[in-house]
């Protein structure tokens, strides 16, 4: 049986309802921050994919696979550096 909204599970006293923080308007800065954060996560995920594929293949990383890893690593570093630069310029104020 469902309890009425505002009732605690252990008794009949009304529970204090949490108030939500006001939703912030999505500004250009917030959009940039979210976009850049997602890009870093995506680049990191792609690096992990290349590493996983290399290891699962034969348990070793050959030179060709190392080149792929290096490429993904450089892309991740570039994305992270762009993000840090944006923060340093005050352009990523969420």
GROMACS .gro file of N, CA and C in nm:
model
  282
    1UNK      N    1   0.085  -0.118   0.000
    1UNK     CA    2   0.000   0.000   0.000
    1UNK      C    3   0.089   0.124   0.000
    2UNK      N    4   0.057   0.216  -0.083
    2UNK     CA    5   0.132   0.342  -0.092
    2UNK      C    6   0.084   0.439   0.016
    3UNK      N    7   0.181   0.504   0.078
    3UNK     CA    8   0.148   0.607   0.176
    3UNK      C    9   0.122   0.739   0.106
    4UNK      N   10   0.035   0.819   0.163
    4UNK     CA   11   0.010   0.951   0.104
    4UNK      C   12   0.138   1.034   0.101
    5UNK      N   13   0.149   1.119   0.001
    5UNK     CA   14   0.264   1.207  -0.010
    5UNK      C   15   0.273   1.291   0.117
    6UNK      N   16   0.394   1.305   0.172
    6UNK     CA   17   0.412   1.387   0.291
    6UNK      C   18   0.406   1.307   0.420
    7UNK      N   19   0.383   1.178   0.415
    7UNK     CA   20   0.380   1.094   0.535
    7UNK      C   21   0.509   1.015   0.545
    8UNK      N   22   0.564   1.007   0.664
    8UNK     CA   23   0.684   0.927   0.684
    8UNK      C   24   0.644   0.780   0.686
    9UNK      N   25   0.738   0.695   0.653
    9UNK     CA   26   0.709   0.551   0.651
    9UNK      C   27   0.682   0.497   0.790
   10UNK      N   28   0.747   0.553   0.892
   10UNK     CA   29   0.738   0.496   1.026
   10UNK      C   30   0.625   0.555   1.109
   11UNK      N   31   0.557   0.654   1.062
   11UNK     CA   32   0.451   0.714   1.142
   11UNK      C   33   0.356   0.794   1.058
   12UNK      N   34   0.270   0.868   1.129
   12UNK     CA   35   0.169   0.945   1.058
   12UNK      C   36   0.200   1.094   1.059
   13UNK      N   37   0.320   1.132   1.102
   13UNK     CA   38   0.356   1.272   1.104
   13UNK      C   39   0.405   1.312   0.965
   14UNK      N   40   0.364   1.429   0.921
   14UNK     CA   41   0.409   1.473   0.787
   14UNK      C   42   0.561   1.486   0.782
   15UNK      N   43   0.619   1.437   0.676
   15UNK     CA   44   0.763   1.450   0.656
   15UNK      C   45   0.791   1.588   0.601
   16UNK      N   46   0.908   1.640   0.635
   16UNK     CA   47   0.947   1.767   0.576
   16UNK      C   48   0.977   1.743   0.429
   17UNK      N   49   0.914   1.819   0.344
   17UNK     CA   50   0.937   1.805   0.202
   17UNK      C   51   1.059   1.887   0.164
   18UNK      N   52   1.143   1.829   0.084
   18UNK     CA   53   1.261   1.899   0.037
   18UNK      C   54   1.220   1.999  -0.070
   19UNK      N   55   1.281   2.114  -0.063
   19UNK     CA   56   1.258   2.211  -0.169
   19UNK      C   57   1.374   2.202  -0.266
   20UNK      N   58   1.344   2.210  -0.390
   20UNK     CA   59   1.447   2.202  -0.492
   20UNK      C   60   1.508   2.339  -0.515
   21UNK      N   61   1.636   2.337  -0.549
   21UNK     CA   62   1.703   2.460  -0.585
   21UNK      C   63   1.644   2.507  -0.717
   22UNK      N   64   1.636   2.638  -0.734
   22UNK     CA   65   1.584   2.687  -0.863
   22UNK      C   66   1.674   2.640  -0.977
   23UNK      N   67   1.612   2.605  -1.087
   23UNK     CA   68   1.686   2.558  -1.203
   23UNK      C   69   1.755   2.679  -1.267
   24UNK      N   70   1.886   2.663  -1.290
   24UNK     CA   71   1.960   2.771  -1.354
   24UNK      C   72   1.928   2.775  -1.502
   25UNK      N   73   1.920   2.894  -1.553
   25UNK     CA   74   1.901   2.910  -1.697
   25UNK      C   75   2.028   2.862  -1.766
   26UNK      N   76   2.012   2.798  -1.878
   26UNK     CA   77   2.128   2.750  -1.952
   26UNK      C   78   2.186   2.868  -2.029
   27UNK      N   79   2.298   2.914  -1.980
   27UNK     CA   80   2.366   3.025  -2.045
   27UNK      C   81   2.466   2.970  -2.146
   28UNK      N   82   2.522   3.059  -2.223
   28UNK     CA   83   2.624   3.016  -2.319
   28UNK      C   84   2.743   2.955  -2.246
   29UNK      N   85   2.779   3.013  -2.130
   29UNK     CA   86   2.891   2.960  -2.052
   29UNK      C   87   2.861   2.820  -2.000
   30UNK      N   88   2.738   2.801  -1.949
   30UNK     CA   89   2.699   2.670  -1.899
   30UNK      C   90   2.698   2.569  -2.013
   31UNK      N   91   2.645   2.608  -2.127
   31UNK     CA   92   2.642   2.519  -2.243
   31UNK      C   93   2.785   2.480  -2.282
   32UNK      N   94   2.875   2.578  -2.284
   32UNK     CA   95   3.014   2.551  -2.319
   32UNK      C   96   3.076   2.455  -2.218
   33UNK      N   97   3.051   2.479  -2.090
   33UNK     CA   98   3.105   2.392  -1.985
   33UNK      C   99   3.057   2.249  -2.002
   34UNK      N  100   2.927   2.233  -2.024
   34UNK     CA  101   2.872   2.098  -2.041
   34UNK      C  102   2.926   2.032  -2.167
   35UNK      N  103   2.933   2.107  -2.275
   35UNK     CA  104   2.982   2.053  -2.401
   35UNK      C  105   3.127   2.006  -2.386
   36UNK      N  106   3.209   2.089  -2.324
   36UNK     CA  107   3.350   2.055  -2.310
   36UNK      C  108   3.369   1.937  -2.215
   37UNK      N  109   3.291   1.931  -2.109
   37UNK     CA  110   3.300   1.820  -2.015
   37UNK      C  111   3.262   1.689  -2.084
   38UNK      N  112   3.155   1.691  -2.162
   38UNK     CA  113   3.113   1.571  -2.234
   38UNK      C  114   3.220   1.528  -2.335
   39UNK      N  115   3.284   1.626  -2.398
   39UNK     CA  116   3.389   1.593  -2.495
   39UNK      C  117   3.507   1.523  -2.426
   40UNK      N  118   3.546   1.570  -2.309
   40UNK     CA  119   3.656   1.506  -2.236
   40UNK      C  120   3.619   1.364  -2.199
   41UNK      N  121   3.498   1.344  -2.150
   41UNK     CA  122   3.454   1.209  -2.112
   41UNK      C  123   3.451   1.118  -2.234
   42UNK      N  124   3.403   1.171  -2.347
   42UNK     CA  125   3.397   1.092  -2.471
   42UNK      C  126   3.538   1.053  -2.517
   43UNK      N  127   3.632   1.149  -2.513
   43UNK     CA  128   3.770   1.120  -2.552
   43UNK      C  129   3.832   1.015  -2.460
   44UNK      N  130   3.805   1.025  -2.331
   44UNK     CA  131   3.858   0.927  -2.236
   44UNK      C  132   3.800   0.788  -2.265
   45UNK      N  133   3.672   0.784  -2.295
   45UNK     CA  134   3.607   0.658  -2.328
   45UNK      C  135   3.669   0.595  -2.455
   46UNK      N  136   3.698   0.679  -2.553
   46UNK     CA  137   3.760   0.628  -2.676
   46UNK      C  138   3.900   0.574  -2.649
   47UNK      N  139   3.974   0.640  -2.561
   47UNK     CA  140   4.106   0.589  -2.523
   47UNK      C  141   4.093   0.453  -2.456
   48UNK      N  142   3.998   0.440  -2.364
   48UNK     CA  143   3.977   0.311  -2.298
   48UNK      C  144   3.935   0.203  -2.396
   49UNK      N  145   3.855   0.238  -2.496
   49UNK     CA  146   3.815   0.141  -2.599
   49UNK      C  147   3.937   0.087  -2.674
   50UNK      N  148   4.028   0.178  -2.713
   50UNK     CA  149   4.149   0.137  -2.785
   50UNK      C  150   4.237   0.049  -2.697
   51UNK      N  151   4.252   0.088  -2.569
   51UNK     CA  152   4.332   0.007  -2.477
   51UNK      C  153   4.272  -0.132  -2.458
   52UNK      N  154   4.143  -0.136  -2.438
   52UNK     CA  155   4.074  -0.264  -2.417
   52UNK      C  156   4.088  -0.354  -2.539
   53UNK      N  157   4.066  -0.298  -2.656
   53UNK     CA  158   4.078  -0.375  -2.779
   53UNK      C  159   4.219  -0.430  -2.796
   54UNK      N  160   4.318  -0.349  -2.764
   54UNK     CA  161   4.457  -0.392  -2.777
   54UNK      C  162   4.488  -0.509  -2.683
   55UNK      N  163   4.446  -0.498  -2.560
   55UNK     CA  164   4.475  -0.602  -2.461
   55UNK      C  165   4.395  -0.729  -2.488
   56UNK      N  166   4.268  -0.715  -2.524
   56UNK     CA  167   4.184  -0.832  -2.549
   56UNK      C  168   4.227  -0.909  -2.673
   57UNK      N  169   4.290  -0.841  -2.765
   57UNK     CA  170   4.333  -0.903  -2.889
   57UNK      C  171   4.429  -1.019  -2.863
   58UNK      N  172   4.542  -0.990  -2.797
   58UNK     CA  173   4.641  -1.094  -2.772
   58UNK      C  174   4.716  -1.075  -2.640
   59UNK      N  175   4.668  -0.984  -2.556
   59UNK     CA  176   4.732  -0.960  -2.427
   59UNK      C  177   4.854  -0.870  -2.434
   60UNK      N  178   4.885  -0.820  -2.553
   60UNK     CA  179   5.001  -0.734  -2.571
   60UNK      C  180   4.960  -0.610  -2.649
   61UNK      N  181   5.047  -0.509  -2.642
   61UNK     CA  182   5.026  -0.388  -2.721
   61UNK      C  183   5.142  -0.377  -2.819
   62UNK      N  184   5.110  -0.394  -2.949
   62UNK     CA  185   5.216  -0.384  -3.050
   62UNK      C  186   5.234  -0.238  -3.092
   63UNK      N  187   5.327  -0.213  -3.182
   63UNK     CA  188   5.358  -0.076  -3.222
   63UNK      C  189   5.241  -0.006  -3.290
   64UNK      N  190   5.168  -0.078  -3.373
   64UNK     CA  191   5.052  -0.020  -3.440
   64UNK      C  192   4.945   0.019  -3.338
   65UNK      N  193   4.923  -0.069  -3.240
   65UNK     CA  194   4.826  -0.038  -3.135
   65UNK      C  195   4.875   0.079  -3.048
   66UNK      N  196   5.004   0.084  -3.023
   66UNK     CA  197   5.062   0.194  -2.946
   66UNK      C  198   5.040   0.327  -3.017
   67UNK      N  199   5.049   0.325  -3.149
   67UNK     CA  200   5.022   0.447  -3.226
   67UNK      C  201   4.877   0.492  -3.209
   68UNK      N  202   4.784   0.397  -3.211
   68UNK     CA  203   4.642   0.430  -3.190
   68UNK      C  204   4.620   0.487  -3.050
   69UNK      N  205   4.686   0.427  -2.952
   69UNK     CA  206   4.675   0.475  -2.814
   69UNK      C  207   4.730   0.616  -2.803
   70UNK      N  208   4.845   0.640  -2.865
   70UNK     CA  209   4.905   0.773  -2.863
   70UNK      C  210   4.810   0.876  -2.925
   71UNK      N  211   4.746   0.841  -3.037
   71UNK     CA  212   4.654   0.932  -3.105
   71UNK      C  213   4.537   0.968  -3.012
   72UNK      N  214   4.478   0.867  -2.949
   72UNK     CA  215   4.366   0.891  -2.858
   72UNK      C  216   4.411   0.974  -2.737
   73UNK      N  217   4.531   0.945  -2.686
   73UNK     CA  218   4.584   1.019  -2.573
   73UNK      C  219   4.602   1.167  -2.609
   74UNK      N  220   4.655   1.194  -2.726
   74UNK     CA  221   4.677   1.332  -2.769
   74UNK      C  222   4.544   1.406  -2.785
   75UNK      N  223   4.442   1.338  -2.835
   75UNK     CA  224   4.310   1.400  -2.848
   75UNK      C  225   4.251   1.431  -2.711
   76UNK      N  226   4.268   1.338  -2.616
   76UNK     CA  227   4.219   1.361  -2.481
   76UNK      C  228   4.291   1.480  -2.417
   77UNK      N  229   4.422   1.485  -2.431
   77UNK     CA  230   4.499   1.596  -2.375
   77UNK      C  231   4.455   1.729  -2.436
   78UNK      N  232   4.433   1.730  -2.566
   78UNK     CA  233   4.390   1.852  -2.633
   78UNK      C  234   4.254   1.900  -2.580
   79UNK      N  235   4.162   1.809  -2.562
   79UNK     CA  236   4.030   1.844  -2.509
   79UNK      C  237   4.042   1.897  -2.366
   80UNK      N  238   4.123   1.830  -2.285
   80UNK     CA  239   4.140   1.874  -2.146
   80UNK      C  240   4.208   2.011  -2.140
   81UNK      N  241   4.306   2.032  -2.225
   81UNK     CA  242   4.377   2.161  -2.228
   81UNK      C  243   4.282   2.273  -2.272
   82UNK      N  244   4.196   2.247  -2.367
   82UNK     CA  245   4.096   2.346  -2.409
   82UNK      C  246   4.004   2.381  -2.293
   83UNK      N  247   3.963   2.280  -2.219
   83UNK     CA  248   3.876   2.301  -2.104
   83UNK      C  249   3.945   2.387  -1.998
   84UNK      N  250   4.069   2.352  -1.964
   84UNK     CA  251   4.142   2.428  -1.862
   84UNK      C  252   4.162   2.572  -1.907
   85UNK      N  253   4.197   2.591  -2.034
   85UNK     CA  254   4.214   2.726  -2.087
   85UNK      C  255   4.087   2.807  -2.077
   86UNK      N  256   3.975   2.744  -2.107
   86UNK     CA  257   3.845   2.809  -2.097
   86UNK      C  258   3.819   2.851  -1.953
   87UNK      N  259   3.848   2.763  -1.860
   87UNK     CA  260   3.828   2.794  -1.717
   87UNK      C  261   3.919   2.909  -1.674
   88UNK      N  262   4.043   2.906  -1.719
   88UNK     CA  263   4.138   3.010  -1.682
   88UNK      C  264   4.096   3.148  -1.734
   89UNK      N  265   4.028   3.151  -1.847
   89UNK     CA  266   3.981   3.277  -1.904
   89UNK      C  267   3.845   3.320  -1.847
   90UNK      N  268   3.792   3.238  -1.755
   90UNK     CA  269   3.664   3.270  -1.694
   90UNK      C  270   3.546   3.248  -1.785
   91UNK      N  271   3.563   3.166  -1.886
   91UNK     CA  272   3.456   3.144  -1.982
   91UNK      C  273   3.369   3.024  -1.949
   92UNK      N  274   3.403   2.950  -1.846
   92UNK     CA  275   3.327   2.830  -1.812
   92UNK      C  276   3.266   2.843  -1.672
   93UNK      N  277   3.204   2.954  -1.646
   93UNK     CA  278   3.138   2.975  -1.517
   93UNK      C  279   2.999   2.917  -1.524
   94UNK      N  280   2.982   2.795  -1.466
   94UNK     CA  281   2.853   2.731  -1.470
   94UNK      C  282   2.756   2.804  -1.390
   0.00000   0.00000   0.00000
